[in-house]
Tab-separated table of C-alpha atoms in Angstrom:
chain	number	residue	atom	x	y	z
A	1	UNK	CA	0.000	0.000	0.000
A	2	UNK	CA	1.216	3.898	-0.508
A	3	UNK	CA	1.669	5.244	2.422
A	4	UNK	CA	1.899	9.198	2.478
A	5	UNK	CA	2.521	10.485	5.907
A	6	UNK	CA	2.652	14.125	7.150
A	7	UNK	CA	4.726	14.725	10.574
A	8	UNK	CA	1.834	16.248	11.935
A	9	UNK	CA	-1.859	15.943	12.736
A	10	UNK	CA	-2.388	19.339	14.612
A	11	UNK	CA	-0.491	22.142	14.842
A	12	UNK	CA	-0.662	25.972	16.967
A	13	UNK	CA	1.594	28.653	15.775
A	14	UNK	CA	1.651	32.044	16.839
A	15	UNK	CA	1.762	34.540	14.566
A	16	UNK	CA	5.000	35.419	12.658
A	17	UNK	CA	6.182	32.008	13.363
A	18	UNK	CA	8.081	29.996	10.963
A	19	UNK	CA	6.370	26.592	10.494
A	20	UNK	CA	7.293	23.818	8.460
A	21	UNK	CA	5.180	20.740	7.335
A	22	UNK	CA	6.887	17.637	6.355
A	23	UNK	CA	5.555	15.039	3.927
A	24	UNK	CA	6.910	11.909	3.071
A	25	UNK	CA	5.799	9.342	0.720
A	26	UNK	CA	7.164	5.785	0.528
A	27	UNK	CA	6.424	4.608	-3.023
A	28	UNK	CA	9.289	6.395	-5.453
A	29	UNK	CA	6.626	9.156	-6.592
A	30	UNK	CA	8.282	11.313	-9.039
A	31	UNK	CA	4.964	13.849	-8.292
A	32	UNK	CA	4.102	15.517	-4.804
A	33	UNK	CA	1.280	18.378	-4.114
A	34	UNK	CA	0.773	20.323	-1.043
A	35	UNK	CA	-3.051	21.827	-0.861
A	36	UNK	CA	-4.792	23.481	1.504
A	37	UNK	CA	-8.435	22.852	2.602
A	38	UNK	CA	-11.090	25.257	3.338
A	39	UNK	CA	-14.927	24.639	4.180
A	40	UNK	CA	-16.516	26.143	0.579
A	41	UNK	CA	-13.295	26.250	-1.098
A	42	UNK	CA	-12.508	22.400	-1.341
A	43	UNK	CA	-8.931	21.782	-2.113
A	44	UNK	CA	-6.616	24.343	-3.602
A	45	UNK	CA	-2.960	23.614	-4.697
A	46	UNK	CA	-0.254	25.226	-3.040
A	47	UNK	CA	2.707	24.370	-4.313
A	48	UNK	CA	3.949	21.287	-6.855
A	49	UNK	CA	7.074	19.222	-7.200
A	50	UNK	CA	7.883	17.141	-10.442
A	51	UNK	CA	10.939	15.733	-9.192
A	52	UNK	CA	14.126	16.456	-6.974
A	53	UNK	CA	15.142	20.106	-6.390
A	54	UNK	CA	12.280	21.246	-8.576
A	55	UNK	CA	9.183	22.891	-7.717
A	56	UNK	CA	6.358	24.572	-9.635
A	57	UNK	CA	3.492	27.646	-8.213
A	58	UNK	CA	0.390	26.206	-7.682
A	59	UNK	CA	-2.566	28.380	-7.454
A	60	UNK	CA	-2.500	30.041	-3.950
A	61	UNK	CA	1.612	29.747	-3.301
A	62	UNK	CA	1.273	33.732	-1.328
A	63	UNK	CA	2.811	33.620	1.988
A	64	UNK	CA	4.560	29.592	1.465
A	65	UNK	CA	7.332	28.379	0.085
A	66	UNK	CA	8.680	24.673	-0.793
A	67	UNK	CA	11.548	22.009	-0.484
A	68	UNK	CA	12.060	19.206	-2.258
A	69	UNK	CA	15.854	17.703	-1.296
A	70	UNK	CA	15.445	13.940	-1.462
A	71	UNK	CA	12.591	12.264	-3.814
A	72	UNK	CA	10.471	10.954	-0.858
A	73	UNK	CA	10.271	14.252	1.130
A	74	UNK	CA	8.195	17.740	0.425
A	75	UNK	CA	8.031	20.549	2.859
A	76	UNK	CA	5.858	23.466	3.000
A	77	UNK	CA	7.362	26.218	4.689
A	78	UNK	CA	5.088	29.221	6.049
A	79	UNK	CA	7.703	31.993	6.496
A	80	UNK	CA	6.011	34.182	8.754
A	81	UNK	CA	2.845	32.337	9.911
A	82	UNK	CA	-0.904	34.650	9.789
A	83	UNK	CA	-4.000	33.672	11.067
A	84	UNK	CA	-5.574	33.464	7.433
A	85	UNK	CA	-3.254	30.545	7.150
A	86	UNK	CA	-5.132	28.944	9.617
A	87	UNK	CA	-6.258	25.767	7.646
A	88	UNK	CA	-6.748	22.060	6.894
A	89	UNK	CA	-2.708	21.170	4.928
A	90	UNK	CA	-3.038	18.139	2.909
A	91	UNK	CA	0.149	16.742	1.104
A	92	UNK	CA	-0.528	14.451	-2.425
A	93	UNK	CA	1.982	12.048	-4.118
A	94	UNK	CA	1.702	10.461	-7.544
A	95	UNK	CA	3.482	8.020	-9.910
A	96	UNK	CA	3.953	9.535	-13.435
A	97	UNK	CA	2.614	6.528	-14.573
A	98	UNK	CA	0.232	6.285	-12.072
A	99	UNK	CA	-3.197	7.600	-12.286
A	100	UNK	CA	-4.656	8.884	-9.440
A	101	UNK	CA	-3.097	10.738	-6.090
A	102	UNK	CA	-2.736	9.332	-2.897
A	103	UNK	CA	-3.481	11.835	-0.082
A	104	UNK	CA	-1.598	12.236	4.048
A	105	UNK	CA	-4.341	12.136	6.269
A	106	UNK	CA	-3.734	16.296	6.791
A	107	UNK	CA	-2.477	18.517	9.411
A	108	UNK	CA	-4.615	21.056	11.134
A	109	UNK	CA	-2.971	23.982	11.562
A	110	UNK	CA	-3.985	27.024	13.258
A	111	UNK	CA	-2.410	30.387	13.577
A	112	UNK	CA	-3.096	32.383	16.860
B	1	UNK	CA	-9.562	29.689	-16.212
B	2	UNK	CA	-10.499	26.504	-14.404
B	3	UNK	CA	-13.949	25.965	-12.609
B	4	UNK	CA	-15.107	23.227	-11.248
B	5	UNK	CA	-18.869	23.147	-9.985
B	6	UNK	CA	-20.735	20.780	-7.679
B	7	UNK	CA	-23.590	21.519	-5.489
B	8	UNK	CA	-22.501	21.994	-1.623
B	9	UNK	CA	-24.701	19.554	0.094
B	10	UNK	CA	-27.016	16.508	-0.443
B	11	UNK	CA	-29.492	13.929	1.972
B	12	UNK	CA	-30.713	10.465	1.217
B	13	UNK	CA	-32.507	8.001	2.488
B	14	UNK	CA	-30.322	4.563	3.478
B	15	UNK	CA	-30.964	1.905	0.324
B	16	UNK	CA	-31.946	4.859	-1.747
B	17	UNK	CA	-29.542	6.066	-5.075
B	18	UNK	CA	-27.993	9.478	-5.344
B	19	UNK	CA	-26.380	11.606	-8.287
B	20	UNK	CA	-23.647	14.042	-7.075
B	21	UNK	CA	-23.347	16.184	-10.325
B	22	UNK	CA	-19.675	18.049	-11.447
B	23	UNK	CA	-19.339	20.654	-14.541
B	24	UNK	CA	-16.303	21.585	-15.212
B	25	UNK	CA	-14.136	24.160	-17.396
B	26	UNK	CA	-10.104	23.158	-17.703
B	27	UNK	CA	-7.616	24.682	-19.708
B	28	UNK	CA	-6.293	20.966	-19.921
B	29	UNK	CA	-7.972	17.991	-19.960
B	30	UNK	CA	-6.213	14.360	-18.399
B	31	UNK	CA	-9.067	12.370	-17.020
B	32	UNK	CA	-11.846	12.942	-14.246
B	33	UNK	CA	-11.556	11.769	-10.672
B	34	UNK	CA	-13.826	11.393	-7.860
B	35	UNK	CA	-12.626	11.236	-4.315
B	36	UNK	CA	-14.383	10.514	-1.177
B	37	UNK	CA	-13.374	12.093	2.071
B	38	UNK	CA	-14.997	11.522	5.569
B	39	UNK	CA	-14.453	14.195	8.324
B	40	UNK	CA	-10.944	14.755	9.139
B	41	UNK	CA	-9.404	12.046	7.063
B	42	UNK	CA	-8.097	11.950	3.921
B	43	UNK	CA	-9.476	11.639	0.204
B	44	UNK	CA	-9.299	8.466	-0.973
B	45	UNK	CA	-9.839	7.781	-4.392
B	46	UNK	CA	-12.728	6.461	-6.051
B	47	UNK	CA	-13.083	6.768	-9.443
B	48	UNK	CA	-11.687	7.652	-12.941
B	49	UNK	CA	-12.808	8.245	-16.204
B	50	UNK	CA	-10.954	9.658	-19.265
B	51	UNK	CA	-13.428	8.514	-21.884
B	52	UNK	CA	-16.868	9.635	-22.149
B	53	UNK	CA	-19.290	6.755	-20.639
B	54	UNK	CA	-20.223	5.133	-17.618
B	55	UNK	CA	-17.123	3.320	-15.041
B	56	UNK	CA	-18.612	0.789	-12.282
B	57	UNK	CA	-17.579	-0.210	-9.285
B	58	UNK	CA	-19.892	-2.109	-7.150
B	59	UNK	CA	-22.053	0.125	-5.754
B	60	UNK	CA	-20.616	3.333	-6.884
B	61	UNK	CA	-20.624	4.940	-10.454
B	62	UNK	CA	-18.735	7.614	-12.722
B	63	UNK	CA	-20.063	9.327	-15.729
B	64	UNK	CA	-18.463	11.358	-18.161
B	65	UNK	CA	-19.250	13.531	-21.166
B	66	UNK	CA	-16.294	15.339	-22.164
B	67	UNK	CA	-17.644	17.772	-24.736
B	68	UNK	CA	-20.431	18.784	-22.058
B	69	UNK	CA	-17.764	19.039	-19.424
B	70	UNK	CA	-19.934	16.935	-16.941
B	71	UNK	CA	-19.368	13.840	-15.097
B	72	UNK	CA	-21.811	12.361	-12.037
B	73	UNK	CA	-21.362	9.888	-9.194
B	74	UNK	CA	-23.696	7.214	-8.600
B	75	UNK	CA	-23.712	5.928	-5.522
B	76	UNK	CA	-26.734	2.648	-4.941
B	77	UNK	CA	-27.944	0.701	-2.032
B	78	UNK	CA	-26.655	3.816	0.042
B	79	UNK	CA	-25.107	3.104	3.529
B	80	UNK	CA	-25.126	4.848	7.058
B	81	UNK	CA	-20.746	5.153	6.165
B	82	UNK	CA	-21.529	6.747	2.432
B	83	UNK	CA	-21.619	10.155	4.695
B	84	UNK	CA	-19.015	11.855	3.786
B	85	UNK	CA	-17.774	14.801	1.217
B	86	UNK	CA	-17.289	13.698	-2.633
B	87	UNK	CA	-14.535	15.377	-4.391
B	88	UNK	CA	-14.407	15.919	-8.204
B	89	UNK	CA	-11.116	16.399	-9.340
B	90	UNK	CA	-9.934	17.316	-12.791
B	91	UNK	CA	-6.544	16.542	-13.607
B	92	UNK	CA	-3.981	18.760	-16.308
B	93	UNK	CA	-1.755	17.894	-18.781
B	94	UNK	CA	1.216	19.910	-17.589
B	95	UNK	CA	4.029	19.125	-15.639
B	96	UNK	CA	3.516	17.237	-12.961
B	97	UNK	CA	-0.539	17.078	-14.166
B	98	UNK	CA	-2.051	18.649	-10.891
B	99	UNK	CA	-5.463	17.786	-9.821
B	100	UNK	CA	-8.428	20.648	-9.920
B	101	UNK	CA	-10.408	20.162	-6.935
B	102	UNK	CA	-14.245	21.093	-7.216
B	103	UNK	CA	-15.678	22.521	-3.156
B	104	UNK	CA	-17.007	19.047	-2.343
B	105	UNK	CA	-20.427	17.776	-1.917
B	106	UNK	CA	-21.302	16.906	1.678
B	107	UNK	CA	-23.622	13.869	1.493
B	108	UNK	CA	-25.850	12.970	4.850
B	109	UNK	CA	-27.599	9.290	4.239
B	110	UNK	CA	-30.275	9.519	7.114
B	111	UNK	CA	-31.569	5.691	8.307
């Protein structure tokens, strides 16, 4: 089975904080995502890496910023934490021959 | 632009059959996905269709009519765990091919 794991489940960060997610996916997945989650909004893509030391804007990638050192790892870095990035983080890998993303079960994060 | 549309929230009746409807408008085209996702877990995939038609799987459905941009999700015999949120996802044809994510449709199956 794929397993996709973020470090965290729930997070609280004060303001101006620098916070980093971790994701790390165990299958050799040339593809990883990071979204965000917001009730209305469904998921919106953050930022994208196609393979080692590259990354690619998603829609929303204001305010974050990525790293993608080894092929199993992809971190989302909030540089100075604000409350609107108080959200639901999810982190996506895929195969490029695969077909459809697995998901990390998400980390809460809220900004005080 | 890119706009994906399904309607917020749905209720059926347990045993009943339910249509979650997506439109959608992409700049790039790769295939159709639906995903479902119960409260604070995440998506897991359900379906995928790349050619216009009907895909089944057991007791769950995906239709697609690319030059409509639609697809639905047919979900049968409905069950007390089918609550949960249905994502349809559109997915591009440029590097990497990211997924689209419509808001979700939040379906309650009452006993």
């Amino acid at each position: 089975d794929v397993k996709v794991t973020q470090s965290s489940r729930y997070l609280v960060k004060r303001t101006g904080e620098k916070v980093f997610l971790e994701c790390v996916q165990d299958m050799d997945h040339e593809n990883m995502f990071w979204y965000r989650q917001d009730p209305g909004l469904g998921l919106r893509l953050i930022y994208f890496s196609y393979d080692v030391k590259m990354k690619e804007k998603g829609d929303i990638p204001e305010g974050y910023s990525v790293s993608r050192e080894k092929k199993e790892r992809f971190s989302l870095i909030l540089e100075s934490a604000s409350t609107n990035q108080t959200s639901m983080y999810l982190c996506a890998s895929r195969g490029t021959g695969d077909t459809e993303a697995f998901f990390g079960q998400g980390t809460r994060l809220t900004v005080v | 632009g890119q706009n994906i549309d399904q309607p917020t929230e749905m209720t059926a009746t347990e045993g009943a059959i339910v249509q979650i409807n997506c439109t959608y408008q992409t700049s790039g085209f790769n295939g159709l996905f639906w995903y479902q996702q119960h409260a604070g877990e995440a998506p897991t995939f359900l379906s995928y269709n790349v050619l216009d038609g009907l895909e089944e799987k057991g007791r769950f459905s995906s239709f697609l009519s690319r030059s409509k941009g639609y697809s639905y999700l047919l979900l049968k015999e409905l069950q007390m765990k089918d609550s949960a949120s249905y994502l349809c996802a559109v997915r591009g044809t440029s590097y990497g091919q990211n997924f689209v994510f419509g808001p979700g449709t939040r379906l309650s199956v009452l006993p």
